[in-house]
Coordinates of C-alpha atoms in Angstrom, one line a residue:
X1 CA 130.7 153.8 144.7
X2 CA 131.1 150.7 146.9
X3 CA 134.5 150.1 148.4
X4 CA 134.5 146.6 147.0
X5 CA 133.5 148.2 143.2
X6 CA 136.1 150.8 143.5
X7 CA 139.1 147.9 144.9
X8 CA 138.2 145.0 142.4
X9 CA 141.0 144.0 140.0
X10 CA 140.1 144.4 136.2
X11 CA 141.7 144.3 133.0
X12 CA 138.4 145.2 130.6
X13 CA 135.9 148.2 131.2
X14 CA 133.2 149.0 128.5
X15 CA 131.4 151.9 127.7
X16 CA 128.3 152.0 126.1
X17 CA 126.8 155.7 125.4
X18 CA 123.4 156.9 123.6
X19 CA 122.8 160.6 122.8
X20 CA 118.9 160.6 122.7
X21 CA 118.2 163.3 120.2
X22 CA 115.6 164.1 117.8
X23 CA 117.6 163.4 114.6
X24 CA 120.8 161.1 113.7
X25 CA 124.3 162.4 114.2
X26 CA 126.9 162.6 111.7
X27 CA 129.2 160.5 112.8
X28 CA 131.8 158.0 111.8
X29 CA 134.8 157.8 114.0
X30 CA 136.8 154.7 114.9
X31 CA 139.7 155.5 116.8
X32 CA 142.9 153.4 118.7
X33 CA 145.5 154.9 121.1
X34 CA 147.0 153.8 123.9
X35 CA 147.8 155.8 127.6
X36 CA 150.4 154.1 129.8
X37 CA 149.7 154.8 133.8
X38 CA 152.0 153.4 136.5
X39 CA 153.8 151.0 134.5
X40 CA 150.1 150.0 132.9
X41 CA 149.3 150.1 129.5
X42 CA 145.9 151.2 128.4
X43 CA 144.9 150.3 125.2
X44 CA 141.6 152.5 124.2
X45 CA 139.2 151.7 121.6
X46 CA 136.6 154.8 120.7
X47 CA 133.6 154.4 118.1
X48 CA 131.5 157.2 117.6
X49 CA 128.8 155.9 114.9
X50 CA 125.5 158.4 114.4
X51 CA 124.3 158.4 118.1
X52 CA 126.6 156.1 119.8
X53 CA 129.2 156.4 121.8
X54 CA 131.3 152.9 122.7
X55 CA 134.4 152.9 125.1
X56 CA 136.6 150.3 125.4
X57 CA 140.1 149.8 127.9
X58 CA 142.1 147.0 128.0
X59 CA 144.7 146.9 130.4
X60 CA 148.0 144.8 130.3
X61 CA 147.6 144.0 134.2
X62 CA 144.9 144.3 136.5
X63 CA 144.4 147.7 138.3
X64 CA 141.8 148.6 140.7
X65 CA 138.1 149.2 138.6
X66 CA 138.5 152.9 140.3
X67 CA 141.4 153.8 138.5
X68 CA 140.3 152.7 135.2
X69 CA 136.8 154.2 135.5
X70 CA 138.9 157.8 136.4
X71 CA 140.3 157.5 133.1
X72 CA 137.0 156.7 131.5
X73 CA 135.4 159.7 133.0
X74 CA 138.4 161.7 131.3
X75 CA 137.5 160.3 127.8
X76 CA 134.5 161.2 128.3
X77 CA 134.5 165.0 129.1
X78 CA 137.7 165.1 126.6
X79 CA 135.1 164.0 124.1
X80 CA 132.4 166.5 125.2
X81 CA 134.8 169.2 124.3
X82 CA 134.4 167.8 120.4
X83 CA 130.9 166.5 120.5
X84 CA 129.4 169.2 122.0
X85 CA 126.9 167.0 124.4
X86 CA 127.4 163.5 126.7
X87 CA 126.1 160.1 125.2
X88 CA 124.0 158.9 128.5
X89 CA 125.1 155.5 129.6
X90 CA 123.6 152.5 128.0
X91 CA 125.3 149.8 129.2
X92 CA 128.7 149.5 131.5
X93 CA 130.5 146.4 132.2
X94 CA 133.9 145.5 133.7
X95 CA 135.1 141.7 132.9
X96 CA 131.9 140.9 131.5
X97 CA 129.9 141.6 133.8
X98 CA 127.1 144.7 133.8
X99 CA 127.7 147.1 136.3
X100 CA 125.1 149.7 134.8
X101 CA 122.4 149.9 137.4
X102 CA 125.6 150.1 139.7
X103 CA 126.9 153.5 138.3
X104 CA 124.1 154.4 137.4
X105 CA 124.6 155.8 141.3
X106 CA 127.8 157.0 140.9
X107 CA 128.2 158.7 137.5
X108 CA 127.9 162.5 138.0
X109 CA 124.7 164.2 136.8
X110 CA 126.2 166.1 134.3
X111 CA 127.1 162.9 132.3
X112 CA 123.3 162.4 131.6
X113 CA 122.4 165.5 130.7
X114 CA 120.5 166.5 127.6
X115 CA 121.9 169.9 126.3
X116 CA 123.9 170.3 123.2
X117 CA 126.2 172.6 121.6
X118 CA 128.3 172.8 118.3
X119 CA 130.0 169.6 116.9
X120 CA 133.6 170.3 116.6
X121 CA 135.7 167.7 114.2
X122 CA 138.3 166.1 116.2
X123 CA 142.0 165.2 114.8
X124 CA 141.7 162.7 112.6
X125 CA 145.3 161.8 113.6
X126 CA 145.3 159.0 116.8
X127 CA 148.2 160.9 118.0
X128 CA 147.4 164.3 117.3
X129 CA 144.3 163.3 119.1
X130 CA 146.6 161.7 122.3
X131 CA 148.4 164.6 122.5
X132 CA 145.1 167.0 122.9
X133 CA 144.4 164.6 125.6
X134 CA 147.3 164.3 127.8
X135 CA 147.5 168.5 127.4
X136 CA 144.0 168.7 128.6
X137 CA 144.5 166.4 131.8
X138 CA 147.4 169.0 132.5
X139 CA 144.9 171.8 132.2
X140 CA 142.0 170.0 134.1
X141 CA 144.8 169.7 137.3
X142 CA 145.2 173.2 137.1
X143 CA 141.9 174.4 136.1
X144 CA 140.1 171.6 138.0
X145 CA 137.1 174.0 139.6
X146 CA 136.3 175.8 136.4
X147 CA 136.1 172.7 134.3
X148 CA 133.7 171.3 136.4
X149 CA 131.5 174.3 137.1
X150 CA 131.5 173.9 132.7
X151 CA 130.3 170.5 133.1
X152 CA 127.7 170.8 135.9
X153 CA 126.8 174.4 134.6
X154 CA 126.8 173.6 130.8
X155 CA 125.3 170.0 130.5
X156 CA 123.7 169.3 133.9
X157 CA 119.8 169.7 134.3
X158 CA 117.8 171.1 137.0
X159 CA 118.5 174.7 136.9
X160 CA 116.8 177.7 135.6
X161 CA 118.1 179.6 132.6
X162 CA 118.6 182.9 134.5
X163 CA 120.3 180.8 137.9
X164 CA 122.5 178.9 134.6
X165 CA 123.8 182.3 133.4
X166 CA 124.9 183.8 136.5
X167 CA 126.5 180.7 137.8
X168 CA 128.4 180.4 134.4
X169 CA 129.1 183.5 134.5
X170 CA 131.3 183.2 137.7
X171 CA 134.2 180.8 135.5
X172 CA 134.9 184.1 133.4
X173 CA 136.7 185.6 136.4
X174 CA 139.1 183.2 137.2
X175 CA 139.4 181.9 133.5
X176 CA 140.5 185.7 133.1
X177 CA 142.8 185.6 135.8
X178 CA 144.6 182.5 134.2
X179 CA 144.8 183.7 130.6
X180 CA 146.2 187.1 131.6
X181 CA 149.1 185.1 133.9
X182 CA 149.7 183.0 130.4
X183 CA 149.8 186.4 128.7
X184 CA 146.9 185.3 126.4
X185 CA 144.9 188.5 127.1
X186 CA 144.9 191.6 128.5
X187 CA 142.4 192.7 131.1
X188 CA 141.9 196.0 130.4
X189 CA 140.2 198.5 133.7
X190 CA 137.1 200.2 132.3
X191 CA 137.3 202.8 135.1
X192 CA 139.9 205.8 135.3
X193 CA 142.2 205.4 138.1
X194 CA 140.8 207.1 141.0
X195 CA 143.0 210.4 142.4
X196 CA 144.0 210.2 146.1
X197 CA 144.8 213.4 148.1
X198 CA 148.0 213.4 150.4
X199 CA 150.4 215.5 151.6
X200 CA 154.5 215.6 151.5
X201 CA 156.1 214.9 154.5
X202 CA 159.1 217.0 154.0
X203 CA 157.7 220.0 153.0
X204 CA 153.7 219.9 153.6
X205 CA 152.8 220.6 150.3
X206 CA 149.8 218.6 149.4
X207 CA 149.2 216.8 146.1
X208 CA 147.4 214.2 144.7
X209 CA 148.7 211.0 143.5
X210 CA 146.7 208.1 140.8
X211 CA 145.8 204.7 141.7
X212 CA 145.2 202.5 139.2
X213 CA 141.4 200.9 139.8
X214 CA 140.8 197.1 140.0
X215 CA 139.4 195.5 137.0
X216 CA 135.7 195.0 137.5
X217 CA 133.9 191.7 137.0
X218 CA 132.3 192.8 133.9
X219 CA 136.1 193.8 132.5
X220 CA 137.1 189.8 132.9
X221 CA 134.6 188.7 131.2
X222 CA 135.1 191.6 128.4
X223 CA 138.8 190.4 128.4
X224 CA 137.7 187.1 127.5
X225 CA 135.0 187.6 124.7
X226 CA 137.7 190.2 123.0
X227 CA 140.4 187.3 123.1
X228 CA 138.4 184.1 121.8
X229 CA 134.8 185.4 121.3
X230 CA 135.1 187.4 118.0
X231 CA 133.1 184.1 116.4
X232 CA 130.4 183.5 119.1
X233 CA 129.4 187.3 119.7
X234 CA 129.9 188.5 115.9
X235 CA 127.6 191.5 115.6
X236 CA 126.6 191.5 118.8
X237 CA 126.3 194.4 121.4
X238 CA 129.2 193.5 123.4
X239 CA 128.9 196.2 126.1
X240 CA 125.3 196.0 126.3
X241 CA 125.1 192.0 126.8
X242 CA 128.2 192.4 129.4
X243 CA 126.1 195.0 131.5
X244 CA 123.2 192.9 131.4
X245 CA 124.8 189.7 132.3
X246 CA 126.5 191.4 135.3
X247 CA 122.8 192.6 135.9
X248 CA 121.6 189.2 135.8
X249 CA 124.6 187.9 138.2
X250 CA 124.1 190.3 141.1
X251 CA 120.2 190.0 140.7
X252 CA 120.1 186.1 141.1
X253 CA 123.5 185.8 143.1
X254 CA 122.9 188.9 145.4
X255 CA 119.6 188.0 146.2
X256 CA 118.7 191.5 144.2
X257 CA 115.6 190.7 142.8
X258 CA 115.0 194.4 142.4
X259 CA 118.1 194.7 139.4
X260 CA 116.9 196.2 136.4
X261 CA 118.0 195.9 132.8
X262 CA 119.4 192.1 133.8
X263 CA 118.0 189.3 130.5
X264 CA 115.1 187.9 130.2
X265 CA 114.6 184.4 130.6
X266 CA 115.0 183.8 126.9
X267 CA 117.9 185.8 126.4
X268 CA 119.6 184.2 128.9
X269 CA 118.9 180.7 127.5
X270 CA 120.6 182.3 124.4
X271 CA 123.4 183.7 125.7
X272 CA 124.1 180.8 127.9
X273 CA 124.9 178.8 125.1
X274 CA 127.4 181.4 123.6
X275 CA 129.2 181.7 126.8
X276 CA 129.2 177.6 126.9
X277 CA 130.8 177.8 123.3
X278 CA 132.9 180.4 124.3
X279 CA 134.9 178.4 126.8
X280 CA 135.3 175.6 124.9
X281 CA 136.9 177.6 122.3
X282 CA 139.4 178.6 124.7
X283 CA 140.1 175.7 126.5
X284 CA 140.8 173.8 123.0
X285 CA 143.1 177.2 121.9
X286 CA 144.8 176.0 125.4
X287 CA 145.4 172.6 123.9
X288 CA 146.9 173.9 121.0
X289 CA 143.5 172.2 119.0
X290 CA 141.4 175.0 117.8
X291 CA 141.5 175.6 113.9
X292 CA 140.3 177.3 110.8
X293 CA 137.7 174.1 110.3
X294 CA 136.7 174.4 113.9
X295 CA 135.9 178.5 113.9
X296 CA 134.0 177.9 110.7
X297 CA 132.3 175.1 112.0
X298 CA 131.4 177.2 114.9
X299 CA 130.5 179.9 112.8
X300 CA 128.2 178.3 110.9
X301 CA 126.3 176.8 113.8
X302 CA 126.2 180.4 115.1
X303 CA 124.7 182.2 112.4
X304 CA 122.0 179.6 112.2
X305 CA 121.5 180.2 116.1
X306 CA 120.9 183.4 115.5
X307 CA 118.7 183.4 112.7
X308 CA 116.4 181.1 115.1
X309 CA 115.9 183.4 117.4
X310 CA 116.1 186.2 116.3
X311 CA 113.8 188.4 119.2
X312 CA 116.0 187.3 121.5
X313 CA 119.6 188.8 120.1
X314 CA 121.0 191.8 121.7
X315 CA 122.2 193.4 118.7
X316 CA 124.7 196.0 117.5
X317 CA 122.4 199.1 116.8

């Protein structure tokens, strides 16, 4: 973004946002809150109608563009944790005036891309809603590198569905690592502890002693699907996909093109979405949103995924 874009003053920014999809969406939202930033009030203006997405900020004082488009940005990915996709840029102005071919530079790729997941219902309270939001900025500081890896990873284009998995895959181990500090799972070692020979230094008498074994990559993940996957991976087979996404990691990220018993390319298209669904599930558990509605929503949408394709399930046996 240009140094003069980013510095000038504004008090209006709007948002105009098209999801190019093959049917209309079912949408009817209209929703008013209001942020307040350094002193700045934000008033915020959200219509979601079929496939249209409009944004508008109104500030009560000017404030560098910069600042207000940051804000922006986090509607927008806030949103895409309901929705379930991005609604491309259409239009953007500040003041009046169209800035579009402008950001059309500077908006990450990931905000134009063309995969969707499940549609979540959102609060239908304003402040319900404003609460969800100000939680999940707190959890984007912290979490900063996972949510975008979700982002790029998820929604971006560009990237083979095998390359997409293993990538993804990568977010389960800290994501575990954060969860387990929160006391939200358990990450339990598959291995036995290993058994160490070693000898008294009083006496002489040797004797083993137990060490506890690390937790393997494919254990965080595990961790993860047992604690907020139960919807996503119903009557699936659990161990086998785990060992075969592992497979499909070390094979694309270890430059291991040898790997057997790593997915297809299918079957990684399949699962990717599951693991997609899968975080956003516990991201909006974080934010104290996820529901009854929202699993059976998900559920739904899941047992029609899998009655879609049904070659390319790993199934319980």
């Amino acid at each position: 973004m240009e140094n003069t874009l980013k510095k000038r003053p504004c008090t209006e920014v709007k948002y105009h946002g098209l999801y190019d999809g093959k049917s209309l969406l079912p949408y009817a939202i209209e929703r008013n809150w209001e942020l307040k930033r350094s002193k700045i009030n934000y008033d915020i203006e959200i219509l979601t109608k079929l496939n249209q997405k409009s944004i508008t900020i109104k500030l009560s004082d000017s404030v560098p563009f910069e600042r207000v488009h940051a804000i922006l940005c986090k509607i927008l990915r806030y949103e895409c944790l309901f929705d379930g996709r991005f609604f491309k840029m259409n239009k953007y102005e500040v003041d009046g005036i169209d800035i579009t071919a402008d950001m059309r530079e500077n908006m990450l790729s990931y905000y134009e891309g063309k995969r969707a997941y499940t549609i979540f219902s959102q609060p239908v309270n304003d402040m319900a809603y404003k609460r969800g939001f100000c939680a999940w900025e707190r959890y984007d500081k912290k979490a900063l590198q996972m949510d975008q890896m979700f982002y790029y990873i998820g929604f971006g284009d560009g990237l083979t569905a095998d390359l997409r998995l293993a990538l993804f895959s990568e977010i389960f181990e800290p994501l575990s690592e954060y969860l387990a500090s929160l006391q939200k799972i358990q990450i339990n070692c598959s291995q036995p502890p290993k058994q160490r020979n070693t000898k008294c230094p009083q006496c002489g008498c040797k004797y083993k002693i137990s060490i506890p074994s690390i937790p393997s990559f494919k254990d965080k993940i595990g961790s993860v699907i047992q604690g907020y996957g139960r919807t996503a991976f119903n009557g699936d087979n659990i161990p086998e996909i785990l060992k075969r996404t592992v497979n499909t990691r070390n094979k694309m990220l270890h430059v291991d093109a040898k790997k057997e018993d790593a997915m297809t390319g299918g079957q990684c298209g399949f699962y990717i979405r599951k693991y997609v669904e899968l975080y956003r599930v516990v991201v909006l558990s974080e934010l104290k949103l996820w529901n009854a509605d929202l699993e059976n929503e998900l559920a739904e949408a899941i047992n029609g995924y899998n009655a879609d394709f049904k070659k390319l399930r790993i199934k319980k046996k």
